Coordinates of C-alpha atoms (C1' of nucleotides) in Angstrom, one line a residue:
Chain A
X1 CA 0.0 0.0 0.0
X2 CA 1.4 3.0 -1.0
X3 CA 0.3 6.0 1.2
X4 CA 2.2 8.8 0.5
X5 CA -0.9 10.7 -0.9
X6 CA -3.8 10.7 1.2
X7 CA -6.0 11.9 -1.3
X8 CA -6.4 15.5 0.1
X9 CA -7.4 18.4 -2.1
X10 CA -6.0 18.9 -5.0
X11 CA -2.9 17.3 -6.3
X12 CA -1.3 20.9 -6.4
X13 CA -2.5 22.0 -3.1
X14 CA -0.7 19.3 -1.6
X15 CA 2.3 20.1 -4.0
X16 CA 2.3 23.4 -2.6
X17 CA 1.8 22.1 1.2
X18 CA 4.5 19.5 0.4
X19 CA 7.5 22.3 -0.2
X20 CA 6.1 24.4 2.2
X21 CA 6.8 21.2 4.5
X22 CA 9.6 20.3 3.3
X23 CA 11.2 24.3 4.0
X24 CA 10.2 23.8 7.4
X25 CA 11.4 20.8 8.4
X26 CA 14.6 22.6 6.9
X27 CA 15.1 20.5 3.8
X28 CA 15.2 23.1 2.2
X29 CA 17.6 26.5 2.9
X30 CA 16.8 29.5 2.6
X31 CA 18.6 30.4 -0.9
X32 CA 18.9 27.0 -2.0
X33 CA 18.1 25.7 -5.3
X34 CA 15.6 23.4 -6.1
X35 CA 15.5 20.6 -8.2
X36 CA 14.0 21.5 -11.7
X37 CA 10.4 21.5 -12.2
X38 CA 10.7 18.1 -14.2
X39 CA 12.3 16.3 -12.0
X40 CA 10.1 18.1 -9.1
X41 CA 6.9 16.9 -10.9
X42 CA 8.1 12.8 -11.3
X43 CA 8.9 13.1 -7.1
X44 CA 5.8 14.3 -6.5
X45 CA 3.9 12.3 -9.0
X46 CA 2.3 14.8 -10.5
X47 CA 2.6 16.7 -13.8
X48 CA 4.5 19.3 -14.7
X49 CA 1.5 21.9 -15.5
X50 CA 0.5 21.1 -11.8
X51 CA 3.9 21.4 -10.4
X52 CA 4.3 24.7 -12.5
X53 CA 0.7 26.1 -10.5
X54 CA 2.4 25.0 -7.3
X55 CA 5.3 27.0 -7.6
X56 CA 3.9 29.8 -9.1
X57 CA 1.6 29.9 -5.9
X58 CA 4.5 29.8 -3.6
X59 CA 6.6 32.5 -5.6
X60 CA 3.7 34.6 -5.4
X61 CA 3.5 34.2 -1.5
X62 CA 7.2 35.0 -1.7
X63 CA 8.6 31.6 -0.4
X64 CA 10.4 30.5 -3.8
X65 CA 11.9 32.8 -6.4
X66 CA 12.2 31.4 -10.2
X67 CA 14.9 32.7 -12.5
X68 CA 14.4 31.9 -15.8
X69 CA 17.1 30.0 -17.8
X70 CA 19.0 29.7 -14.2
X71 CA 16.0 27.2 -11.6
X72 CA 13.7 27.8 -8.7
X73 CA 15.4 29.1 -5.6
X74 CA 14.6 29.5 -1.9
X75 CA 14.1 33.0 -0.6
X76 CA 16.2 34.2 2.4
X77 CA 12.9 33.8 4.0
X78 CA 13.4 37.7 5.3
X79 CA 10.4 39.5 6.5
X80 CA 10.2 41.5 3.0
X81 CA 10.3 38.5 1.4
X82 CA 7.2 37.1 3.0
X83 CA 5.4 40.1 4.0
X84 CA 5.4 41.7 0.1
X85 CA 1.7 40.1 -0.3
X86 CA 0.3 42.2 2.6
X87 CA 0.4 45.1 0.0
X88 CA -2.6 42.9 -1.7
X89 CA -4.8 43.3 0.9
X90 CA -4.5 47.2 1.0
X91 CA -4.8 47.8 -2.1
X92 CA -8.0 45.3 -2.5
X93 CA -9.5 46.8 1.4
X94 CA -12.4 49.6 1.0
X95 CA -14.7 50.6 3.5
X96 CA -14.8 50.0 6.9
X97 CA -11.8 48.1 6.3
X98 CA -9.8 50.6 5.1
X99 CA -10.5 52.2 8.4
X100 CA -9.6 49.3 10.2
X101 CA -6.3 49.0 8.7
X102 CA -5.6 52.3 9.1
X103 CA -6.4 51.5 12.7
X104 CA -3.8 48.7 12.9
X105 CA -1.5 50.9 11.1
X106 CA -1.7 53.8 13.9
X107 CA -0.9 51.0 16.7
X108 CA 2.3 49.6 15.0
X109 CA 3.6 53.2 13.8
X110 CA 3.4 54.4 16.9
X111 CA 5.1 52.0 18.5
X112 CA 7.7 51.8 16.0
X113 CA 8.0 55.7 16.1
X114 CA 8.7 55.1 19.8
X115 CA 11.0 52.7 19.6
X116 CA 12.8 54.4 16.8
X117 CA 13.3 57.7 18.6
X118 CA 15.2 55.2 21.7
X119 CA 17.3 53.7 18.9
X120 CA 18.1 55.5 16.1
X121 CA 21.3 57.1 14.9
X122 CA 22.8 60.4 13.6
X123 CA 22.9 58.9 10.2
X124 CA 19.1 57.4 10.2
X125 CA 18.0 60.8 12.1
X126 CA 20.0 63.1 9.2
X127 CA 18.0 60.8 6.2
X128 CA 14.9 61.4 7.8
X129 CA 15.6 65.0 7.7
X130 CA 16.6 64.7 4.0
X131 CA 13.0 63.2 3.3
X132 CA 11.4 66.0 5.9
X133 CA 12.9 68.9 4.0
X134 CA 12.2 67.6 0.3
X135 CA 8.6 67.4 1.7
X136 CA 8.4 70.4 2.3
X137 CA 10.2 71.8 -0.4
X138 CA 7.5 71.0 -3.2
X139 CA 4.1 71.4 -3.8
X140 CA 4.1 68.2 -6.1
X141 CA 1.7 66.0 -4.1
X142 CA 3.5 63.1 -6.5
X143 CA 7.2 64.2 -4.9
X144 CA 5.5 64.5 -1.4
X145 CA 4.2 61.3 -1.6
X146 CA 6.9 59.5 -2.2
X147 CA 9.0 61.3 0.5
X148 CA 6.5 60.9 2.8
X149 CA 6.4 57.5 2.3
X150 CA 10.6 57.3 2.6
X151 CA 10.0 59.1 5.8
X152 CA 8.0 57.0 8.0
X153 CA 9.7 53.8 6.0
X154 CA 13.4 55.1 7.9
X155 CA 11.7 55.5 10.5
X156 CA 10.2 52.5 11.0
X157 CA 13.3 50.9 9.9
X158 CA 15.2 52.3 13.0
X159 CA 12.9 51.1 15.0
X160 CA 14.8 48.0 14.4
X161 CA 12.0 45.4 13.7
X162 CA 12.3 43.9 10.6
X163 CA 9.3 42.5 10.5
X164 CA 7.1 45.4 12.0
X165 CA 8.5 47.7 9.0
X166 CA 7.6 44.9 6.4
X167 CA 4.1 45.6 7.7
X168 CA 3.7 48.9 8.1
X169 CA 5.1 49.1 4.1
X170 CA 2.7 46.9 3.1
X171 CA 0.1 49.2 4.7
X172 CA 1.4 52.0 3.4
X173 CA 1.7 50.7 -0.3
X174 CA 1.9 53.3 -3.2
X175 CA -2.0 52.6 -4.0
X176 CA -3.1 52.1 -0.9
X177 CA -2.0 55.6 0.2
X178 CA -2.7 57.3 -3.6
X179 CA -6.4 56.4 -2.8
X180 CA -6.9 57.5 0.7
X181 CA -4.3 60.9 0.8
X182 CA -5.8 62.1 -2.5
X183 CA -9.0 63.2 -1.1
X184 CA -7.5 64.3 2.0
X185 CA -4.4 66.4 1.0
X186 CA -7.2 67.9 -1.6
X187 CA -8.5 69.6 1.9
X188 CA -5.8 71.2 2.4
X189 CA -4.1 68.9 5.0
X190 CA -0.4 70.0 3.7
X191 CA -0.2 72.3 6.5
X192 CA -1.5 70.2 9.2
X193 CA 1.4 67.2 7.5
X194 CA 3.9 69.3 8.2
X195 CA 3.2 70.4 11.9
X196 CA 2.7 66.0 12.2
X197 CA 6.0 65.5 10.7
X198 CA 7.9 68.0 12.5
X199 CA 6.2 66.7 15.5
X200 CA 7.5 63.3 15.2
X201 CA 11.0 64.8 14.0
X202 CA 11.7 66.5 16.6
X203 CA 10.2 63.6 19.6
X204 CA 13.1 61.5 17.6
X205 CA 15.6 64.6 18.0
X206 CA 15.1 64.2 21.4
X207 CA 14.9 60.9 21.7
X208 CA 11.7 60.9 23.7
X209 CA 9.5 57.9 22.8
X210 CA 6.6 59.0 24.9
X211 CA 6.5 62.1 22.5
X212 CA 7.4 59.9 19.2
X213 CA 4.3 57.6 20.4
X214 CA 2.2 60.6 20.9
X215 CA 3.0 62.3 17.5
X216 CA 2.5 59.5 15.6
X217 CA -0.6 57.8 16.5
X218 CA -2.0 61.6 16.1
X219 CA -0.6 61.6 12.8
X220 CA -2.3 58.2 11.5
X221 CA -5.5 59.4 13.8
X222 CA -6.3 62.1 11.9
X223 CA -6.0 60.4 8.5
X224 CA -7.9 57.8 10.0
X225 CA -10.6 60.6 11.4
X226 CA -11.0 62.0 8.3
X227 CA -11.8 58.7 6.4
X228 CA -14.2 57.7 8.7
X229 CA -16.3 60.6 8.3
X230 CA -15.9 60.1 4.8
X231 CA -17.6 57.0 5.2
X232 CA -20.2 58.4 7.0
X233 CA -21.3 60.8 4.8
X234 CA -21.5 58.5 1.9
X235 CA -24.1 56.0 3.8
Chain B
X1 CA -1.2 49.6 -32.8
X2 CA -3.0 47.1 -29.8
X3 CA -0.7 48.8 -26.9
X4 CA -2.7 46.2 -24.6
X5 CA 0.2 44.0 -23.9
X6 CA 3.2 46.6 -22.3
X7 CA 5.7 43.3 -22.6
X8 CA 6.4 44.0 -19.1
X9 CA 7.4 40.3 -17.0
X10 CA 5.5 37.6 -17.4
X11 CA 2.6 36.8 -18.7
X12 CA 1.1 35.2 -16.3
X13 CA 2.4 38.0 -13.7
X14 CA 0.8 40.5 -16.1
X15 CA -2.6 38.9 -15.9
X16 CA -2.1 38.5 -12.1
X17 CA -2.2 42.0 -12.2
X18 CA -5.0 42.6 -14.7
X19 CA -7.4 40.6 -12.9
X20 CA -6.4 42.3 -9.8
X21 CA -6.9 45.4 -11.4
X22 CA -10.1 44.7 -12.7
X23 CA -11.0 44.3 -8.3
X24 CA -9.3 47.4 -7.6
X25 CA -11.4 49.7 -10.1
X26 CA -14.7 47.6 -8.9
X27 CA -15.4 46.0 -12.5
X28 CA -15.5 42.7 -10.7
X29 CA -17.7 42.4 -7.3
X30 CA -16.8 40.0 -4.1
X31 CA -18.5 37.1 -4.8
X32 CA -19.3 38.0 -8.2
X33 CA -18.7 34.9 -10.6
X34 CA -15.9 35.3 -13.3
X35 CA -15.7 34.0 -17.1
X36 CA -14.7 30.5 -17.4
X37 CA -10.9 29.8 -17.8
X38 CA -10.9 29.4 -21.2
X39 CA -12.5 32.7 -22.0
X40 CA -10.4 34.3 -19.9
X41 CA -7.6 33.4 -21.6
X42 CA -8.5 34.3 -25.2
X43 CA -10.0 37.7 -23.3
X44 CA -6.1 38.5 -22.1
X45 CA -5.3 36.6 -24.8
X46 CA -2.7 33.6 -23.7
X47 CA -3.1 30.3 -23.0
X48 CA -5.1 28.2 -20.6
X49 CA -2.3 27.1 -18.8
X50 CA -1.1 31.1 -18.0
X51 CA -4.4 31.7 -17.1
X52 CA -4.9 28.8 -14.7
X53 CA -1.2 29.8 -13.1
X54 CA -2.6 33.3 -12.5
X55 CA -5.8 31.8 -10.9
X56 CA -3.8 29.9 -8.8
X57 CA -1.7 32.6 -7.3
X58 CA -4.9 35.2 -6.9
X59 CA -6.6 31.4 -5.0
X60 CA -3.9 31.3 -2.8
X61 CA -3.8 35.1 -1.9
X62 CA -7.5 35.0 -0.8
X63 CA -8.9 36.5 -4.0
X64 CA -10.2 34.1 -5.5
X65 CA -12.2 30.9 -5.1
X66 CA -12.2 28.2 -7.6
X67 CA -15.0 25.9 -7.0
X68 CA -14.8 22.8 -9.3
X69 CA -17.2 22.1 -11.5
X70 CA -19.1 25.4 -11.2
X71 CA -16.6 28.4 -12.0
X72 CA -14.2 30.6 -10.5
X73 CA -15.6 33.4 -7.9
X74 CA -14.6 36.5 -6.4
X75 CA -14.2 36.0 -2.4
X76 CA -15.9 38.3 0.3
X77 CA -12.4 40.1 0.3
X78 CA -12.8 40.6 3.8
X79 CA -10.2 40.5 6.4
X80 CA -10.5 36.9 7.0
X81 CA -10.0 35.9 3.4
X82 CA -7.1 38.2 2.8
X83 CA -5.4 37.8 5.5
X84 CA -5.0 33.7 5.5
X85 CA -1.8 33.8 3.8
X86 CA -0.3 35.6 7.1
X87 CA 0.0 32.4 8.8
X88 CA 2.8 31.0 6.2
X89 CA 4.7 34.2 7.4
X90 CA 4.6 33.0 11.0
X91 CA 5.0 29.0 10.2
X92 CA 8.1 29.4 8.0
X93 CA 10.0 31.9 10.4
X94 CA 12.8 31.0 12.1
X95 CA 15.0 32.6 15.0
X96 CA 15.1 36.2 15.4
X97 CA 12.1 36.3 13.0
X98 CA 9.5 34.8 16.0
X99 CA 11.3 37.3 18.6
X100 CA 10.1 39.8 15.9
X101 CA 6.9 38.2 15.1
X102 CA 5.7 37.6 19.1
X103 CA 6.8 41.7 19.2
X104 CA 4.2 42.7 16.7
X105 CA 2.1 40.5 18.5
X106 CA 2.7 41.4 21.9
X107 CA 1.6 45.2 20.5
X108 CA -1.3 44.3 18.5
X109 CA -2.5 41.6 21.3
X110 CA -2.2 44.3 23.6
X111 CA -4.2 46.8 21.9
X112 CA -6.8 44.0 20.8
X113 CA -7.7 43.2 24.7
X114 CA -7.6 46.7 25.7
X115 CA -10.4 47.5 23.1
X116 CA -12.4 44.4 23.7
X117 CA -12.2 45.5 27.5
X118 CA -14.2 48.8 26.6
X119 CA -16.4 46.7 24.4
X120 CA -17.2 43.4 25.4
X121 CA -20.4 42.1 26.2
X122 CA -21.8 39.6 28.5
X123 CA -22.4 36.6 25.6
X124 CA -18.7 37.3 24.8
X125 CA -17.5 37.7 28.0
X126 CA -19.0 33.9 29.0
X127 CA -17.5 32.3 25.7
X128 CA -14.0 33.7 27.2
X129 CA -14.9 32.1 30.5
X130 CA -15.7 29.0 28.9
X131 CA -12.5 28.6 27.4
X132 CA -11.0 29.7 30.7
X133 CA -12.1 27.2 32.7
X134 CA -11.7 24.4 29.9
X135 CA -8.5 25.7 29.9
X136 CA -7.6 24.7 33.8
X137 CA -9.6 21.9 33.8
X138 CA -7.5 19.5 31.5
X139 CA -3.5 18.5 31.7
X140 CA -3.7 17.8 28.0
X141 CA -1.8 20.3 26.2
X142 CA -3.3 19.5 23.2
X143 CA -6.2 20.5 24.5
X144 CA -4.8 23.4 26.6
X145 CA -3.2 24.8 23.5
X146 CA -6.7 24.8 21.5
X147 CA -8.6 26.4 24.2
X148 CA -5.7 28.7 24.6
X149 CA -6.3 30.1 21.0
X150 CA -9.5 30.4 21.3
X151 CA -9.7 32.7 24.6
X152 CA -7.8 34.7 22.5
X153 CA -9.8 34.8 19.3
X154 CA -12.5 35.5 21.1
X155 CA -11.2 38.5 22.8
X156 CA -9.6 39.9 19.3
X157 CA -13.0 39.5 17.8
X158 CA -14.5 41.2 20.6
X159 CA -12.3 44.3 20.0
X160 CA -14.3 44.7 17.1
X161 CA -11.5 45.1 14.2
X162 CA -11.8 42.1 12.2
X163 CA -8.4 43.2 10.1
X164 CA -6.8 43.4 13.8
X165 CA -7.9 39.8 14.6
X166 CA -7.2 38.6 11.0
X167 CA -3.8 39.2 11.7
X168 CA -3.7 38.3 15.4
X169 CA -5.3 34.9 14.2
X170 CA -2.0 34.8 11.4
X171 CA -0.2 35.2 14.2
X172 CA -1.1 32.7 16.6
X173 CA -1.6 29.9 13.6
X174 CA -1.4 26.1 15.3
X175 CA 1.8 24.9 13.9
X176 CA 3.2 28.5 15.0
X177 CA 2.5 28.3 18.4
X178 CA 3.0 24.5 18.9
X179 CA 6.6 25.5 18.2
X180 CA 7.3 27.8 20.4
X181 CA 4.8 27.0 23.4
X182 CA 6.4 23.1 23.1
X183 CA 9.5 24.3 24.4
X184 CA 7.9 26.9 26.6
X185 CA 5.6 24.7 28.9
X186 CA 7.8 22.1 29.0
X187 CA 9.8 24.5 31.8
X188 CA 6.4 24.2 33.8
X189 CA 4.7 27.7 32.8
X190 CA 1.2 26.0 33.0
X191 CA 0.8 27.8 36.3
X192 CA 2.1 31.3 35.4
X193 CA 0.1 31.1 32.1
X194 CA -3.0 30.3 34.4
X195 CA -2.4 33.4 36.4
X196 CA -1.7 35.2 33.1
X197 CA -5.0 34.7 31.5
X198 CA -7.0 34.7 35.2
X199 CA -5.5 38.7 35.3
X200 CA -6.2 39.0 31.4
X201 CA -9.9 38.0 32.5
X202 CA -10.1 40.2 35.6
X203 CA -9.3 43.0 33.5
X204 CA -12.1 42.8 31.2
X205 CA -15.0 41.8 33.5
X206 CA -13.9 45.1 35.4
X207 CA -14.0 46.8 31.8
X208 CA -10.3 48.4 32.8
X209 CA -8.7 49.0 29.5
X210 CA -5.6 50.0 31.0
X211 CA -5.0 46.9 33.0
X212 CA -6.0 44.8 29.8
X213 CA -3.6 46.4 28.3
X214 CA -0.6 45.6 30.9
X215 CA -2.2 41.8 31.3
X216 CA -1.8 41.0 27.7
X217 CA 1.6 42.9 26.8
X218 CA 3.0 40.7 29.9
X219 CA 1.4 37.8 28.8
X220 CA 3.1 37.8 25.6
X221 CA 6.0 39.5 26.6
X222 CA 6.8 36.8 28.7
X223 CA 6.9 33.8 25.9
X224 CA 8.7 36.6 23.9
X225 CA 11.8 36.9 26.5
X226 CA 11.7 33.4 27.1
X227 CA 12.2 32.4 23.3
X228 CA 14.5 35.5 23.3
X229 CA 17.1 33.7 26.3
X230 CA 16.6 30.6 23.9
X231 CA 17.9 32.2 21.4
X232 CA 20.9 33.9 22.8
X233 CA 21.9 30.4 24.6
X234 CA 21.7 28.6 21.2
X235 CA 24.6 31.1 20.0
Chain C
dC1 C1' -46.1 17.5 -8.8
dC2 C1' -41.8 15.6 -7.6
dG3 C1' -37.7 12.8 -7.7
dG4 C1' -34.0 11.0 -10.2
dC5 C1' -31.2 10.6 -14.1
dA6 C1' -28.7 12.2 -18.1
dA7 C1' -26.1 15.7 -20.6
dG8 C1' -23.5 19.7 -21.0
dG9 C1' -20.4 22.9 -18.8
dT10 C1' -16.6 23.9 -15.7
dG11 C1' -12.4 23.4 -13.2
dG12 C1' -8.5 19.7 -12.5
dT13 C1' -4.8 16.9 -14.4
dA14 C1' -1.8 15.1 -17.7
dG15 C1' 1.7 15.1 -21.3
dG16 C1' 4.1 16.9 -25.3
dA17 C1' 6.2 20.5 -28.1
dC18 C1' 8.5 24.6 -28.6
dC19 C1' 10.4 29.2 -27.2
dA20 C1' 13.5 32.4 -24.3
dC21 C1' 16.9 32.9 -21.3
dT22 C1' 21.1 31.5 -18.7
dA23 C1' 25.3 29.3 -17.7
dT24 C1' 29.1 26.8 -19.0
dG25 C1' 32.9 25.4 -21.3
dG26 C1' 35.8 25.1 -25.3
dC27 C1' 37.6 27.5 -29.1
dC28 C1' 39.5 31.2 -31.5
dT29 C1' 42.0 35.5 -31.5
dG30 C1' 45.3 38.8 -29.9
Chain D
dC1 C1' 49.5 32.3 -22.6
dA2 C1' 45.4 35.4 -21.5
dG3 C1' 41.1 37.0 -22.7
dG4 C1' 36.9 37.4 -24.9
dC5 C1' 33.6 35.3 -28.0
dC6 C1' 30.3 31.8 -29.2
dA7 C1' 28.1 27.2 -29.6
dT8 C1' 25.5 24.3 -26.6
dA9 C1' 23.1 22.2 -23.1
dG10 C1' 19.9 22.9 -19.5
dT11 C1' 16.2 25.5 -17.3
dG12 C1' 12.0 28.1 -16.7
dG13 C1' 8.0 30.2 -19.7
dT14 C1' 4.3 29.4 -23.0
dC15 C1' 1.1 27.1 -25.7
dC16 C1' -1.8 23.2 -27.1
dT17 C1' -4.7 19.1 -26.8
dA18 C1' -6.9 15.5 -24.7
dC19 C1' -9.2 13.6 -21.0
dC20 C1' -11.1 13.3 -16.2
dA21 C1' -14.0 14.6 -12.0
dC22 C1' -17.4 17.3 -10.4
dC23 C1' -21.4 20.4 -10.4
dT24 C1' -25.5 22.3 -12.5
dT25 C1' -29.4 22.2 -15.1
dG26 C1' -33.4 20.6 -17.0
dC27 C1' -35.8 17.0 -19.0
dC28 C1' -38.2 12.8 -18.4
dG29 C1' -40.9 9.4 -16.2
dG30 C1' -43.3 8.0 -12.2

DNA sequence: CCGGCAAGGTGGTAGGACCACTATGGCCTG
DNA sequence: CAGGCCATAGTGGTCCTACCACCTTGCCGG
């Protein structure tokens, strides 16, 4: 009797489970290459259009990377790695949930603000300040954007938690944040950005976490504020 | 000239990103059934197999939902469905990852049980007691663990942010937390976790936010210096 | 009127053929 | 001898076709 399949799902779901397994009993090392997809396929006893949809699924979920002409390679497994996918639901959230995310959002920035202006140093503080002054050197809501969006990403990145920046980058994905600041920086909320952002600037200047906290979950509050009324007024 | 096809990666990473596009600017509804396979692909124009790669991926992402025999479907794209995928993130870190991963945790879970304080009701509050007690009634950590993640799903739902739980629920997936708690009760932390979760309880049928708070930040933060000294003696 | 059965439609699997790209090694040139 | 070029084998990417398993629908007979 053979019983290496137990007849559960779909043959590539259990492809796909199979690697995953196999990665974390640590057969398989982060970087590592993988046997090619023929020769993946006759293991598994599958075929090779099925073994193709299983690694395609895990490539997408950013577990294996597949070079063309080259083979199909482990990621490092890093939290950027992983975590790229959680753009996906920002971008596909409206609603309520966009609220709610926004919520989760102003937990974790603040706490990373907090634990950024504890750790971080001269050089991380002086490229914040790069991004602070470019901000507020234009009036190109497509150059503020993107400094904003380099601003909190040092930040969070001094906080020293991989893994919480991964996050907080996937919630503050390019479209994510296009759709929600457009209608709000049309309200004229430049002004009100700036006195945030020099806020948090200087709580991380004076390395006061309490402050950094403060600032920042009023920053994300008040985005978050002014999408739920949004909402409201729709309905 | 057809300027349709921009000849930019893949095709199947190109129709990925047409079908999500087609979500994003509301041409397709949650739960709205799509064209069959084959259509799609003449409608992108490539082949079947492409297609069926690209439906894969946006399956395993929580998008969509293949249901054989009857056609391909848009999910509910709500929290839940989106956020499924978080749980490979926790099951496939390793090392300083979890200390990262129980960090986010410790801030979200905090957060979470602090809301649910303010905002719990009687019905909810008595499914958390049930767990409770079924919790110190049995030795069987099996059974301890399952009960265990389920006091705290019910108080993450009670905070009312189904994103939040989503993600609290990625966090706190079976094979996650059999890895760590495995070593972790093994040193005989039955008893502190009891006391743990007694003050965790206190705290909301007093409706004290603030003590919530503290309850659940030390709950976690325990398992998180424990794995943390792991670590560190490993090296 | 209702239950069951048959047919068509749909996703799931398989296997083959060919294309596009990469890497490697030997060969030719300077 | 050293260096760069190029043929070649190997790999993922794409396409096609055929068939299977399952669901849905609607017709047919009781």
């Amino acid at each position: 009797m053979d019983e290496t399949a137990p007849q559960k799902g779909t043959v590539t779901q259990r492809a796909i489970e199979q690697i995953k397994g196999m990665i974390g009993e640590g057969r398989l090392e982060p970087g590592q290459r993988l046997p090619t997809e023929r020769d993946l396929a006759v293991q598994l006893g599958i075929s090779r259009s099925s073994m193709r949809e299983a690694i395609r699924a895990l490539t997408v979920l950013g577990v294996l990377e597949a070079r063309h002409g080259s083979g199909i390679y482990v990621t490092q497994l890093e939290a950027g790695d992983l975590l790229e996918t959680f753009g996906v639901v920002a971008d596909l959230s409206r609603g309520p949930q966009l609220v709610e995310l926004l919520e989760v959002r102003r937990v974790l920035e603040s706490t990373a603000t907090a634990l950024a202006a504890a750790r971080i140093t001269p050089d991380q503080l002086a490229e914040v300040e790069k991004h602070l002054t470019a901000m507020n050197a234009t009036d190109d809501p497509e150059v503020i954007l993107a400094h904003d969006l380099a601003f909190h990403r040092e930040i969070a990145t001094a906080a020293g938690n991989d893994t919480m920046a991964a996050i907080l980058e996937g919630l503050s994905s390019r479209t994510f944040r296009a759709r929600v600041w457009r209608g709000y920086q049309e309200e004229g909320a430049f002004e009100r950005t700036r006195r945030e952002h020099a806020a948090i600037h200087r709580a991380l200047v004076a390395h006061d976490p309490e402050a950094a906290r403060a600032a920042a979950a009023a920053h994300v509050g008040e985005v978050e504020q002014w999408l739920r009324t949004q909402l409201s007024d729709q309905a």
